[in-house]
Amino acid sequence: MKRILPLILMFSCILAHAQNNSLPYENTSVVKIKSLTPEIESALNAFDVNYLSCRSHACVPDVIVNKEAKNWLKDNGVSYETLVEDLKEKIDRENQYMNLMRSQRDGEAWYTIYRTYDEVQDKLEEIASSNSIATLINLGSSYENRAIRGIKFSTGGNNKPAVFFNGCQHAREWVTVMATTYLADQLSQNYTADSFIQNLLNIVDVYIIPIVNPDGYVYSHTTDRYWRKNRQPNPGSSYIGTDLNRNWDADWNGGQSTSTSPSSDVYVGSSPFSAYEANVVKNYMQSIPNLRGHLDIHSYSALVLGPWGYSNSQTPDHAEVVSLGNAMNDAITNTNGYPFTFGTGDANGALYLASGTMPDWTYDGLGALGYTYELRPNSASGGGFELPESQILDACEENYNGAMEMIIWAADIQSGCTDPSACNYNSNATVDDGSCAQIDECGDCGGNGPAPGYDCDGNCLTGETLNISMLDSYGDGWNGSNLVVNGISVTLNTGSSGSEVLCFDSSEGCVEVNVSEGSWPAEVSWTISDASGQELLSGGAPFTGEFNCDVQVSGCTDPSACNYNASAELDDGSCAELDECGDCGGDGPLPGYDCDGNIECGSGALLSIEMIDSYGDGWNGTDLIINGESFTFETGDNASASLCYDPSQGCVSVTATEGSYPTEVSWTISDASDQELISGGAPFTGEFNCVEPVSGCTNPDALNYNADAEVDDGSCEFTPVPDSQTIDLPEGWYTFSTYIEPINPSMDVVLAPVYNSLIIAKDGQGLAYLPNFDFNGIGDLNNGKGYLIKLSDASDLTISGTKLLPQDYQMEFNVGWNMFSYLRDSSGNLEQMLAPILNEIIIVKTFDGTAYLPEWNYNGIGDFIPGEGYQAKLTSSVTFYYPGN
Ligand SMILES: [Zn+2]
């Protein structure tokens, strides 16, 4: 026998991938029979029909029918409505959609398609590992040996109040698996973020089991989309499965919507808890010490049902059952405005009784309040068990809010505003529910201030008050008559009288009044009065008229003004011109913006930023940070923004933080011409505009001007304006020197300006330059030296080049005679100038014999003069520097 096992496993794998759970529904439709009599029901039973829900001996009239059954309905004139024409096609579409989307969806998007047993197990493990107070629990195994697992939230401690939530007793009720997994997921996430949830879970232990019928659930995915029962064989019958929710020991086999035939969808089993899974879950629930509440979550019908379900008698706890039931029903209904109904028993005949259900056992067997939820939709026409995927998250949120009411109830806390400074402070509240409010400007607690156009007393902010009094002589409202004043419509909905207040501007002239006829115009009458009670107009229905036509209309009377009012007779000084943005009377664009409201970047450039979220719920905490400026969006699938930057400043850093759902995030940064600069997702670190701007000399006047350079790097070079010195050379002999380092030091070039009068130039060694012979025996001018020169005529010698700094130019003297230069640009006392070497000096003299004789303490020279050269005789060779200029 054991050798068969691998074969079975292989076969079941093939089934799992084949997704042919639509096959049993080939050529079937879902119809709603307008009036389902026992006669029709028994006739239909011959055609192997499948009621989507049955209670007692009556079934809801939503029924899966094959072609023959449909023909029978037609032939026998039974009135019905087709809800689903081709059920197989519908199931196939659901499978296709799931296969298509499964690979693309994670994160929050987990709740946008129905998930398999294996996917739910992975999700439970993820939830348990991400939260310190969440534990993965295993209640036991199904008949086919699948784990029945869930999440337990507990902060520890003994005997704390506990609540138990489960989905999927019935295999085909797929949305219940999603809703219970979502409940665990959200409690886990909110526990870390929300102090109210933290407080609750510190008080209450919460158990959540998404799939208590794993075998049936897997079978509904692989083989039969509409399978309801478990997959346990029934001895002596070829029919498989027990209805888990008829197998509990509370009025078991009590005959209310039950069957003892294994072929039935409501088969009760051979005895209470004969179904493996019911027994496993029962044992676990019995081990919870202080279970206070239980939700058994089903679909579909949009109902909240309290105990008992098998009897119309009220439980001893009826008041509390109703109170909690209504609270949960309101919380669910208020979530998305999808209306649910609460009831117990058969809810005054609107529902049917049922025996052997789980919540009744919770109440009878464990003393906890056990409820049934029937999630969306409310009918087969809304999708039935195949609630559209787009509504899964709505159903999850509704179930979450309902379950929260039970947790709050079990915690037995008083929630409310705990902030003593709030206007709705509740001193009895122990847990803050986030409702704290402040007094608005009109003195209303939690109000939003006055309505637009009115002050806090309901008076008009501009213009005057019109009081409209409406009467209906029959006392049943105006039956469709509407009073329209200057385009604003009012009416009397009920009763014999009512009033409305409108605002109008009496300076604007005629006010038009129209009253439509309605169904009972003879009953209608009305009066319009001003604030002082003065009647302005009255009438009945239908009516067309006007009032306030005798005032002089004031306004702008200048036809050239943009607010010229052709009917104005009196100019009120309001005439205005168009501003530069084309707005009449506007003040032009805001500083920093252009007329379209776009940022103006001045010398910078505009970046446009496109942000996208593939799931469509905003960026969940991701921030895009560009050069330190942060961008994000909270809702929707995209947003855009602008930012100025300076392209010449090089790299722009871009980071995107991870947030909660980074795989949904993408973004693009473009320049003003829509050229993409950088794009990416989250998390991200990068930069753009890192092409170094070309640097160089940007001054067109410079020798090295670079036309491509964008940034001046200070390298510009210009033709230097040379320094120069002009020396007055006398006729005859003279000794000259210069503080200019000539551009070209060759003596013939230096003396070229005086060429015509120059006879000879000589240095201290007697070397000569003889222009008449074109002979330069001196070579280059040495700035440290003086030169003897003889001219035929007095001439100015201008020497151009670089001015020397005397304090940096080392003067060198030899023992004996030296012909030397004076390097300062102004006169200076000889003894001060030569102070460092005075002790070595025997004599200093000029070209004409004027002398300085230190031995005789005689200074006939006085000051050294710029341009002149001198001779000196020294006792030793020395070097020195002149003082600076
Ligand atoms: Zn169910």
JSON list of N, CA and C in Angstrom, two decimals, residues 672-718:
[
{"chain": "A", "resi": 672, "resn": "ALA", "atom": "N", "xyz": [13.89, 70.69, -17.92]},
{"chain": "A", "resi": 672, "resn": "ALA", "atom": "CA", "xyz": [12.77, 71.48, -18.42]},
{"chain": "A", "resi": 672, "resn": "ALA", "atom": "C", "xyz": [12.34, 71.05, -19.81]},
{"chain": "A", "resi": 673, "resn": "SER", "atom": "N", "xyz": [13.26, 70.42, -20.58]},
{"chain": "A", "resi": 673, "resn": "SER", "atom": "CA", "xyz": [12.88, 69.97, -21.92]},
{"chain": "A", "resi": 673, "resn": "SER", "atom": "C", "xyz": [12.45, 68.51, -21.92]},
{"chain": "A", "resi": 674, "resn": "ASP", "atom": "N", "xyz": [12.09, 68.00, -20.72]},
{"chain": "A", "resi": 674, "resn": "ASP", "atom": "CA", "xyz": [11.58, 66.63, -20.58]},
{"chain": "A", "resi": 674, "resn": "ASP", "atom": "C", "xyz": [12.64, 65.57, -20.82]},
{"chain": "A", "resi": 675, "resn": "GLN", "atom": "N", "xyz": [13.87, 65.97, -20.84]},
{"chain": "A", "resi": 675, "resn": "GLN", "atom": "CA", "xyz": [14.97, 65.01, -20.98]},
{"chain": "A", "resi": 675, "resn": "GLN", "atom": "C", "xyz": [15.17, 64.34, -19.63]},
{"chain": "A", "resi": 676, "resn": "GLU", "atom": "N", "xyz": [15.11, 62.99, -19.62]},
{"chain": "A", "resi": 676, "resn": "GLU", "atom": "CA", "xyz": [15.29, 62.30, -18.34]},
{"chain": "A", "resi": 676, "resn": "GLU", "atom": "C", "xyz": [16.73, 62.44, -17.87]},
{"chain": "A", "resi": 677, "resn": "LEU", "atom": "N", "xyz": [16.88, 62.80, -16.58]},
{"chain": "A", "resi": 677, "resn": "LEU", "atom": "CA", "xyz": [18.21, 62.96, -16.00]},
{"chain": "A", "resi": 677, "resn": "LEU", "atom": "C", "xyz": [18.59, 61.74, -15.17]},
{"chain": "A", "resi": 678, "resn": "ILE", "atom": "N", "xyz": [17.60, 61.20, -14.43]},
{"chain": "A", "resi": 678, "resn": "ILE", "atom": "CA", "xyz": [17.86, 60.03, -13.60]},
{"chain": "A", "resi": 678, "resn": "ILE", "atom": "C", "xyz": [16.52, 59.44, -13.23]},
{"chain": "A", "resi": 679, "resn": "SER", "atom": "N", "xyz": [16.47, 58.13, -13.01]},
{"chain": "A", "resi": 679, "resn": "SER", "atom": "CA", "xyz": [15.23, 57.51, -12.56]},
{"chain": "A", "resi": 679, "resn": "SER", "atom": "C", "xyz": [15.60, 56.30, -11.72]},
{"chain": "A", "resi": 680, "resn": "GLY", "atom": "N", "xyz": [14.64, 55.78, -10.97]},
{"chain": "A", "resi": 680, "resn": "GLY", "atom": "CA", "xyz": [14.93, 54.62, -10.13]},
{"chain": "A", "resi": 680, "resn": "GLY", "atom": "C", "xyz": [13.76, 54.26, -9.25]},
{"chain": "A", "resi": 681, "resn": "GLY", "atom": "N", "xyz": [14.05, 53.46, -8.23]},
{"chain": "A", "resi": 681, "resn": "GLY", "atom": "CA", "xyz": [13.02, 53.00, -7.30]},
{"chain": "A", "resi": 681, "resn": "GLY", "atom": "C", "xyz": [13.44, 53.31, -5.87]},
{"chain": "A", "resi": 682, "resn": "ALA", "atom": "N", "xyz": [13.13, 52.40, -4.96]},
{"chain": "A", "resi": 682, "resn": "ALA", "atom": "CA", "xyz": [13.50, 52.61, -3.57]},
{"chain": "A", "resi": 682, "resn": "ALA", "atom": "C", "xyz": [13.98, 51.27, -2.99]},
{"chain": "A", "resi": 683, "resn": "PRO", "atom": "N", "xyz": [14.97, 51.23, -2.13]},
{"chain": "A", "resi": 683, "resn": "PRO", "atom": "CA", "xyz": [15.81, 52.38, -1.78]},
{"chain": "A", "resi": 683, "resn": "PRO", "atom": "C", "xyz": [16.77, 52.72, -2.91]},
{"chain": "A", "resi": 684, "resn": "PHE", "atom": "N", "xyz": [17.33, 53.95, -2.87]},
{"chain": "A", "resi": 684, "resn": "PHE", "atom": "CA", "xyz": [18.17, 54.40, -3.97]},
{"chain": "A", "resi": 684, "resn": "PHE", "atom": "C", "xyz": [19.16, 55.43, -3.45]},
{"chain": "A", "resi": 685, "resn": "THR", "atom": "N", "xyz": [20.36, 55.36, -3.99]},
{"chain": "A", "resi": 685, "resn": "THR", "atom": "CA", "xyz": [21.35, 56.41, -3.74]},
{"chain": "A", "resi": 685, "resn": "THR", "atom": "C", "xyz": [22.07, 56.65, -5.05]},
{"chain": "A", "resi": 686, "resn": "GLY", "atom": "N", "xyz": [22.13, 57.89, -5.48]},
{"chain": "A", "resi": 686, "resn": "GLY", "atom": "CA", "xyz": [22.81, 58.17, -6.74]},
{"chain": "A", "resi": 686, "resn": "GLY", "atom": "C", "xyz": [22.95, 59.66, -6.94]},
{"chain": "A", "resi": 687, "resn": "GLU", "atom": "N", "xyz": [23.36, 60.04, -8.14]},
{"chain": "A", "resi": 687, "resn": "GLU", "atom": "CA", "xyz": [23.53, 61.44, -8.43]},
{"chain": "A", "resi": 687, "resn": "GLU", "atom": "C", "xyz": [23.46, 61.66, -9.93]},
{"chain": "A", "resi": 688, "resn": "PHE", "atom": "N", "xyz": [23.23, 62.91, -10.32]},
{"chain": "A", "resi": 688, "resn": "PHE", "atom": "CA", "xyz": [23.26, 63.25, -11.73]},
{"chain": "A", "resi": 688, "resn": "PHE", "atom": "C", "xyz": [23.94, 64.60, -11.90]},
{"chain": "A", "resi": 689, "resn": "ASN", "atom": "N", "xyz": [24.09, 65.02, -13.16]},
{"chain": "A", "resi": 689, "resn": "ASN", "atom": "CA", "xyz": [24.76, 66.28, -13.48]},
{"chain": "A", "resi": 689, "resn": "ASN", "atom": "C", "xyz": [26.20, 66.29, -12.98]},
{"chain": "A", "resi": 690, "resn": "CYS", "atom": "N", "xyz": [26.82, 65.09, -12.96]},
{"chain": "A", "resi": 690, "resn": "CYS", "atom": "CA", "xyz": [28.17, 65.02, -12.44]},
{"chain": "A", "resi": 690, "resn": "CYS", "atom": "C", "xyz": [29.22, 65.29, -13.50]},
{"chain": "A", "resi": 691, "resn": "VAL", "atom": "N", "xyz": [28.80, 65.56, -14.75]},
{"chain": "A", "resi": 691, "resn": "VAL", "atom": "CA", "xyz": [29.77, 65.97, -15.76]},
{"chain": "A", "resi": 691, "resn": "VAL", "atom": "C", "xyz": [30.36, 67.28, -15.25]},
{"chain": "A", "resi": 692, "resn": "GLU", "atom": "N", "xyz": [31.68, 67.27, -14.96]},
{"chain": "A", "resi": 692, "resn": "GLU", "atom": "CA", "xyz": [32.30, 68.47, -14.43]},
{"chain": "A", "resi": 692, "resn": "GLU", "atom": "C", "xyz": [32.10, 69.60, -15.44]},
{"chain": "A", "resi": 693, "resn": "PRO", "atom": "N", "xyz": [31.64, 70.74, -15.03]},
{"chain": "A", "resi": 693, "resn": "PRO", "atom": "CA", "xyz": [31.52, 71.84, -15.98]},
{"chain": "A", "resi": 693, "resn": "PRO", "atom": "C", "xyz": [32.91, 72.20, -16.50]},
{"chain": "A", "resi": 694, "resn": "VAL", "atom": "N", "xyz": [32.98, 72.56, -17.80]},
{"chain": "A", "resi": 694, "resn": "VAL", "atom": "CA", "xyz": [34.28, 72.92, -18.38]},
{"chain": "A", "resi": 694, "resn": "VAL", "atom": "C", "xyz": [34.77, 74.18, -17.69]},
{"chain": "A", "resi": 695, "resn": "SER", "atom": "N", "xyz": [35.97, 74.09, -17.12]},
{"chain": "A", "resi": 695, "resn": "SER", "atom": "CA", "xyz": [36.49, 75.27, -16.46]},
{"chain": "A", "resi": 695, "resn": "SER", "atom": "C", "xyz": [37.66, 75.82, -17.28]},
{"chain": "A", "resi": 696, "resn": "GLY", "atom": "N", "xyz": [37.92, 77.08, -17.14]},
{"chain": "A", "resi": 696, "resn": "GLY", "atom": "CA", "xyz": [38.99, 77.72, -17.90]},
{"chain": "A", "resi": 696, "resn": "GLY", "atom": "C", "xyz": [38.84, 79.21, -17.79]},
{"chain": "A", "resi": 697, "resn": "CYS", "atom": "N", "xyz": [39.46, 79.91, -18.71]},
{"chain": "A", "resi": 697, "resn": "CYS", "atom": "CA", "xyz": [39.40, 81.37, -18.68]},
{"chain": "A", "resi": 697, "resn": "CYS", "atom": "C", "xyz": [38.17, 81.82, -19.45]},
{"chain": "A", "resi": 698, "resn": "THR", "atom": "N", "xyz": [37.28, 82.56, -18.82]},
{"chain": "A", "resi": 698, "resn": "THR", "atom": "CA", "xyz": [36.03, 82.96, -19.48]},
{"chain": "A", "resi": 698, "resn": "THR", "atom": "C", "xyz": [36.07, 84.42, -19.93]},
{"chain": "A", "resi": 699, "resn": "ASN", "atom": "N", "xyz": [37.21, 85.08, -19.78]},
{"chain": "A", "resi": 699, "resn": "ASN", "atom": "CA", "xyz": [37.29, 86.49, -20.18]},
{"chain": "A", "resi": 699, "resn": "ASN", "atom": "C", "xyz": [37.77, 86.61, -21.62]},
{"chain": "A", "resi": 700, "resn": "PRO", "atom": "N", "xyz": [36.89, 87.10, -22.51]},
{"chain": "A", "resi": 700, "resn": "PRO", "atom": "CA", "xyz": [37.26, 87.15, -23.94]},
{"chain": "A", "resi": 700, "resn": "PRO", "atom": "C", "xyz": [38.49, 88.03, -24.20]},
{"chain": "A", "resi": 701, "resn": "ASP", "atom": "N", "xyz": [38.85, 88.90, -23.27]},
{"chain": "A", "resi": 701, "resn": "ASP", "atom": "CA", "xyz": [40.00, 89.78, -23.48]},
{"chain": "A", "resi": 701, "resn": "ASP", "atom": "C", "xyz": [41.32, 89.10, -23.17]},
{"chain": "A", "resi": 702, "resn": "ALA", "atom": "N", "xyz": [41.24, 87.90, -22.54]},
{"chain": "A", "resi": 702, "resn": "ALA", "atom": "CA", "xyz": [42.48, 87.27, -22.10]},
{"chain": "A", "resi": 702, "resn": "ALA", "atom": "C", "xyz": [43.18, 86.56, -23.25]},
{"chain": "A", "resi": 703, "resn": "LEU", "atom": "N", "xyz": [44.49, 86.36, -23.08]},
{"chain": "A", "resi": 703, "resn": "LEU", "atom": "CA", "xyz": [45.28, 85.66, -24.11]},
{"chain": "A", "resi": 703, "resn": "LEU", "atom": "C", "xyz": [44.79, 84.22, -24.25]},
{"chain": "A", "resi": 704, "resn": "ASN", "atom": "N", "xyz": [44.42, 83.59, -23.09]},
{"chain": "A", "resi": 704, "resn": "ASN", "atom": "CA", "xyz": [44.03, 82.18, -23.10]},
{"chain": "A", "resi": 704, "resn": "ASN", "atom": "C", "xyz": [42.53, 82.01, -22.93]},
{"chain": "A", "resi": 705, "resn": "TYR", "atom": "N", "xyz": [41.72, 82.94, -23.49]},
{"chain": "A", "resi": 705, "resn": "TYR", "atom": "CA", "xyz": [40.25, 82.83, -23.43]},
{"chain": "A", "resi": 705, "resn": "TYR", "atom": "C", "xyz": [39.78, 81.51, -24.01]},
{"chain": "A", "resi": 706, "resn": "ASN", "atom": "N", "xyz": [38.89, 80.78, -23.25]},
{"chain": "A", "resi": 706, "resn": "ASN", "atom": "CA", "xyz": [38.36, 79.50, -23.71]},
{"chain": "A", "resi": 706, "resn": "ASN", "atom": "C", "xyz": [36.86, 79.64, -23.92]},
{"chain": "A", "resi": 707, "resn": "ALA", "atom": "N", "xyz": [36.44, 79.62, -25.18]},
{"chain": "A", "resi": 707, "resn": "ALA", "atom": "CA", "xyz": [35.02, 79.87, -25.48]},
{"chain": "A", "resi": 707, "resn": "ALA", "atom": "C", "xyz": [34.12, 78.76, -24.94]},
{"chain": "A", "resi": 708, "resn": "ASP", "atom": "N", "xyz": [34.66, 77.56, -24.67]},
{"chain": "A", "resi": 708, "resn": "ASP", "atom": "CA", "xyz": [33.84, 76.46, -24.15]},
{"chain": "A", "resi": 708, "resn": "ASP", "atom": "C", "xyz": [33.73, 76.48, -22.63]},
{"chain": "A", "resi": 709, "resn": "ALA", "atom": "N", "xyz": [34.55, 77.28, -21.99]},
{"chain": "A", "resi": 709, "resn": "ALA", "atom": "CA", "xyz": [34.59, 77.25, -20.53]},
{"chain": "A", "resi": 709, "resn": "ALA", "atom": "C", "xyz": [33.30, 77.82, -19.95]},
{"chain": "A", "resi": 710, "resn": "GLU", "atom": "N", "xyz": [32.74, 77.11, -18.93]},
{"chain": "A", "resi": 710, "resn": "GLU", "atom": "CA", "xyz": [31.53, 77.59, -18.25]},
{"chain": "A", "resi": 710, "resn": "GLU", "atom": "C", "xyz": [31.88, 78.21, -16.90]},
{"chain": "A", "resi": 711, "resn": "VAL", "atom": "N", "xyz": [32.96, 77.76, -16.33]},
{"chain": "A", "resi": 711, "resn": "VAL", "atom": "CA", "xyz": [33.34, 78.24, -15.00]},
{"chain": "A", "resi": 711, "resn": "VAL", "atom": "C", "xyz": [34.74, 78.82, -15.09]},
{"chain": "A", "resi": 712, "resn": "ASP", "atom": "N", "xyz": [34.90, 80.06, -14.61]},
{"chain": "A", "resi": 712, "resn": "ASP", "atom": "CA", "xyz": [36.23, 80.68, -14.65]},
{"chain": "A", "resi": 712, "resn": "ASP", "atom": "C", "xyz": [37.09, 80.12, -13.53]},
{"chain": "A", "resi": 713, "resn": "ASP", "atom": "N", "xyz": [38.24, 79.62, -13.89]},
{"chain": "A", "resi": 713, "resn": "ASP", "atom": "CA", "xyz": [39.11, 79.01, -12.89]},
{"chain": "A", "resi": 713, "resn": "ASP", "atom": "C", "xyz": [40.26, 79.93, -12.50]},
{"chain": "A", "resi": 714, "resn": "GLY", "atom": "N", "xyz": [40.17, 81.19, -12.89]},
{"chain": "A", "resi": 714, "resn": "GLY", "atom": "CA", "xyz": [41.20, 82.14, -12.46]},
{"chain": "A", "resi": 714, "resn": "GLY", "atom": "C", "xyz": [42.47, 82.06, -13.26]},
{"chain": "A", "resi": 715, "resn": "SER", "atom": "N", "xyz": [42.43, 81.36, -14.41]},
{"chain": "A", "resi": 715, "resn": "SER", "atom": "CA", "xyz": [43.67, 81.15, -15.15]},
{"chain": "A", "resi": 715, "resn": "SER", "atom": "C", "xyz": [43.93, 82.21, -16.23]},
{"chain": "A", "resi": 716, "resn": "CYS", "atom": "N", "xyz": [43.03, 83.17, -16.36]},
{"chain": "A", "resi": 716, "resn": "CYS", "atom": "CA", "xyz": [43.16, 84.12, -17.46]},
{"chain": "A", "resi": 716, "resn": "CYS", "atom": "C", "xyz": [44.53, 84.83, -17.43]},
{"chain": "A", "resi": 717, "resn": "GLU", "atom": "N", "xyz": [45.13, 84.92, -18.61]},
{"chain": "A", "resi": 717, "resn": "GLU", "atom": "CA", "xyz": [46.41, 85.63, -18.73]},
{"chain": "A", "resi": 717, "resn": "GLU", "atom": "C", "xyz": [46.23, 86.77, -19.71]},
{"chain": "A", "resi": 718, "resn": "PHE", "atom": "N", "xyz": [46.78, 87.89, -19.37]},
{"chain": "A", "resi": 718, "resn": "PHE", "atom": "CA", "xyz": [46.63, 89.07, -20.22]},
{"chain": "A", "resi": 718, "resn": "PHE", "atom": "C", "xyz": [48.01, 89.55, -20.66]}
]
